[in-house]
PDB file of C-alpha atoms in Angstrom:
ATOM      1  CA  MET A   1      -4.608  -1.111 -13.605  1.00  0.00           C
ATOM      2  CA  GLN A   2      -4.642  -4.158 -11.410  1.00  0.00           C
ATOM      3  CA  ILE A   3      -2.587  -4.639  -8.258  1.00  0.00           C
ATOM      4  CA  THR A   4      -2.661  -7.184  -5.444  1.00  0.00           C
ATOM      5  CA  VAL A   5      -3.143  -6.130  -1.816  1.00  0.00           C
ATOM      6  CA  ASN A   6      -2.888  -8.831   0.828  1.00  0.00           C
ATOM      7  CA  ASP A   7      -3.586 -11.508  -1.807  1.00  0.00           C
ATOM      8  CA  GLU A   8      -6.684  -9.680  -3.170  1.00  0.00           C
ATOM      9  CA  LYS A   9      -6.793  -8.271  -6.682  1.00  0.00           C
ATOM     10  CA  LEU A  10      -7.762  -4.575  -6.747  1.00  0.00           C
ATOM     11  CA  GLU A  11      -8.241  -2.012  -9.464  1.00  0.00           C
ATOM     12  CA  CYS A  12      -6.639   1.389  -8.980  1.00  0.00           C
ATOM     13  CA  SER A  13      -5.899   4.397 -11.146  1.00  0.00           C
ATOM     14  CA  GLU A  14      -2.568   5.058 -12.859  1.00  0.00           C
ATOM     15  CA  GLY A  15      -0.348   7.203 -10.652  1.00  0.00           C
ATOM     16  CA  THR A  16      -1.966   6.135  -7.382  1.00  0.00           C
ATOM     17  CA  SER A  17       0.477   6.506  -4.514  1.00  0.00           C
ATOM     18  CA  ILE A  18       0.675   4.165  -1.560  1.00  0.00           C
ATOM     19  CA  ALA A  19      -0.716   6.977   0.618  1.00  0.00           C
ATOM     20  CA  LYS A  20      -3.685   7.470  -1.728  1.00  0.00           C
ATOM     21  CA  LEU A  21      -4.395   3.744  -1.822  1.00  0.00           C
ATOM     22  CA  LEU A  22      -4.355   3.524   1.978  1.00  0.00           C
ATOM     23  CA  GLU A  23      -6.721   6.496   2.116  1.00  0.00           C
ATOM     24  CA  GLU A  24      -9.073   4.815  -0.377  1.00  0.00           C
ATOM     25  CA  LEU A  25      -8.981   1.628   1.706  1.00  0.00           C
ATOM     26  CA  ASP A  26      -9.699   3.704   4.852  1.00  0.00           C
ATOM     27  CA  ILE A  27      -6.479   2.569   6.503  1.00  0.00           C
ATOM     28  CA  ASP A  28      -4.737   4.930   8.925  1.00  0.00           C
ATOM     29  CA  MET A  29      -1.158   5.380   7.696  1.00  0.00           C
ATOM     30  CA  ARG A  30       0.122   5.916  11.229  1.00  0.00           C
ATOM     31  CA  PHE A  31      -0.421   2.294  12.189  1.00  0.00           C
ATOM     32  CA  VAL A  32       0.673   0.276   9.180  1.00  0.00           C
ATOM     33  CA  ALA A  33       3.709  -1.244   7.566  1.00  0.00           C
ATOM     34  CA  VAL A  34       3.702  -1.682   3.806  1.00  0.00           C
ATOM     35  CA  GLU A  35       5.723  -4.106   1.744  1.00  0.00           C
ATOM     36  CA  LYS A  36       5.754  -3.510  -2.029  1.00  0.00           C
ATOM     37  CA  ASN A  37       7.060  -6.312  -4.181  1.00  0.00           C
ATOM     38  CA  ARG A  38       8.806  -7.838  -1.154  1.00  0.00           C
ATOM     39  CA  LYS A  39      10.494  -4.589  -0.089  1.00  0.00           C
ATOM     40  CA  ILE A  40       9.519  -2.678   3.061  1.00  0.00           C
ATOM     41  CA  ILE A  41       8.561   0.899   2.196  1.00  0.00           C
ATOM     42  CA  PRO A  42       9.400   3.605   4.749  1.00  0.00           C
ATOM     43  CA  ARG A  43       6.334   5.588   5.802  1.00  0.00           C
ATOM     44  CA  THR A  44       8.095   8.783   4.670  1.00  0.00           C
ATOM     45  CA  GLN A  45       7.881   7.503   1.067  1.00  0.00           C
ATOM     46  CA  PHE A  46       4.164   6.597   1.014  1.00  0.00           C
ATOM     47  CA  ASN A  47       3.319   9.824  -0.853  1.00  0.00           C
ATOM     48  CA  GLU A  48       6.210   9.548  -3.299  1.00  0.00           C
ATOM     49  CA  ILE A  49       5.936   5.963  -4.489  1.00  0.00           C
ATOM     50  CA  LYS A  50       3.423   5.415  -7.284  1.00  0.00           C
ATOM     51  CA  LEU A  51       1.902   2.018  -7.859  1.00  0.00           C
ATOM     52  CA  GLN A  52       2.359   0.174 -11.132  1.00  0.00           C
ATOM     53  CA  GLU A  53       0.496  -2.609 -12.905  1.00  0.00           C
ATOM     54  CA  SER A  54       0.909  -5.984 -11.147  1.00  0.00           C
ATOM     55  CA  ASP A  55       2.446  -4.535  -7.982  1.00  0.00           C
ATOM     56  CA  ASN A  56       2.031  -6.794  -4.992  1.00  0.00           C
ATOM     57  CA  LEU A  57       1.464  -5.114  -1.616  1.00  0.00           C
ATOM     58  CA  GLU A  58       1.312  -6.518   1.861  1.00  0.00           C
ATOM     59  CA  VAL A  59      -0.296  -4.108   4.315  1.00  0.00           C
ATOM     60  CA  VAL A  60       0.074  -4.937   7.982  1.00  0.00           C
ATOM     61  CA  THR A  61      -1.972  -3.015  10.530  1.00  0.00           C
ATOM     62  CA  PHE A  62      -0.691  -2.737  14.079  1.00  0.00           C
ATOM     63  CA  VAL A  63      -3.206  -3.442  16.820  1.00  0.00           C
ATOM     64  CA  GLY A  64      -2.668  -2.605  20.469  1.00  0.00           C
ATOM     65  CA  GLY A  65      -3.789  -4.660  23.396  1.00  0.00           C
ATOM     66  CA  GLY A  66      -2.652  -7.654  25.304  1.00  0.00           C
TER      67      GLY A  66
END
């Protein structure tokens, strides 16, 4: 199925969770915020929420420093 992550089209398997997608993208879940279809997803739900065809995700990575 096809989804969009930060304006890029990606293919992922049916039943892929947000946590699994972040793992596949090599993104550390501890330092991100995820918006799915314009709704902020709490980190505690990353394993529960499964992606669906045409979902649109915005993944924001926090970076320290000054």
